[in-house]
Amino acid sequence: EKILYEKGIVSICGIDEAGRGPLAGPVVVACSLMPKESMIEGVNDSKKISEKKREKIYEEIVQEAIAYGVGIIDQEEIDKINILNATKKGLTIAIRQMEEKLEEKNIKKPDVILVDALTGIDTLGIPYKSIIHGDAISYSIACASIIAKVTRDRLMMEYDKAMPQYHFAANKGYGSAEHIEALAVYGASPIHRRSFITHFKVKE
């Protein structure tokens, strides 16, 4: 980001996703347009911090953001169009949502979008740069990563209340040993990605 700001870029939007790998639940894509001077402590270490601390940082990010957007694509859509296309679709939805908020505030679109290792995406005409390991080196992407992760975790906690046998609160839909065992005992739930569980023993 620093290099882009030095080149005269004024506003930078970061995008990241949560939930490309789980066996159940949606993929969530978030974008964040943060003030240039923003520097929320703990953002770049989001994968190393506790869930409780991440929730706190999330609240700081959404309060401080100029605008942000979230795109949620459910398991049925993932099975239909595959996870990569679902992620790309969620990305466009997130950008559109952010743009709507910017229009309400009469703020112009960001100059550039930084995205974590995705190409061939529809950013609604805004120029973008794809960065490998972007969440580790870009503040904007790291902020988006936390928005996506916390949003998705909260959804999985709600699913856990309805379907406690799959331990979604603990595994967030990822293929933990207890989750895979639950598939063999209880079968697939309505939120399981059918295309992701073909390699596991699943009760009919």
mmCIF file of N, CA and C in Angstrom, residues 4 21 29 60-61 63 74 104 107 155 169:
data_model
loop_
_atom_site.group_PDB
_atom_site.id
_atom_site.type_symbol
_atom_site.label_atom_id
_atom_site.label_comp_id
_atom_site.label_asym_id
_atom_site.label_seq_id
_atom_site.Cartn_x
_atom_site.Cartn_y
_atom_site.Cartn_z
ATOM 1 N N LEU A 4 1.889 2.264 -3.358
ATOM 2 C CA LEU A 4 0.786 2.818 -4.159
ATOM 3 C C LEU A 4 0.464 4.239 -3.738
ATOM 4 N N GLY A 21 -12.527 -23.606 1.743
ATOM 5 C CA GLY A 21 -12.206 -25.016 1.959
ATOM 6 C C GLY A 21 -13.182 -25.862 2.758
ATOM 7 N N VAL A 29 -17.218 -13.314 1.075
ATOM 8 C CA VAL A 29 -16.205 -12.410 0.527
ATOM 9 C C VAL A 29 -16.484 -11.009 1.062
ATOM 10 N N GLU A 60 -13.921 -2.624 15.422
ATOM 11 C CA GLU A 60 -13.122 -1.423 15.151
ATOM 12 C C GLU A 60 -13.042 -1.164 13.646
ATOM 13 N N ILE A 61 -12.871 -2.226 12.861
ATOM 14 C CA ILE A 61 -12.750 -2.080 11.401
ATOM 15 C C ILE A 61 -14.039 -1.520 10.802
ATOM 16 N N GLN A 63 -16.389 0.132 12.151
ATOM 17 C CA GLN A 63 -16.652 1.513 12.594
ATOM 18 C C GLN A 63 -15.742 2.513 11.877
ATOM 19 N N ASP A 74 -24.153 -19.259 -0.831
ATOM 20 C CA ASP A 74 -24.459 -20.459 -0.040
ATOM 21 C C ASP A 74 -23.990 -21.749 -0.707
ATOM 22 N N GLU A 104 -24.186 6.686 -1.283
ATOM 23 C CA GLU A 104 -25.017 7.320 -0.251
ATOM 24 C C GLU A 104 -24.255 8.448 0.447
ATOM 25 N N ILE A 107 -19.202 9.675 -1.885
ATOM 26 C CA ILE A 107 -17.745 9.461 -1.928
ATOM 27 C C ILE A 107 -17.424 8.664 -3.188
ATOM 28 N N LEU A 155 -22.138 -16.915 11.312
ATOM 29 C CA LEU A 155 -23.151 -17.731 10.631
ATOM 30 C C LEU A 155 -23.038 -19.194 11.060
ATOM 31 N N ALA A 169 -19.750 -24.921 15.659
ATOM 32 C CA ALA A 169 -19.180 -23.819 16.454
ATOM 33 C C ALA A 169 -17.676 -23.990 16.604
#
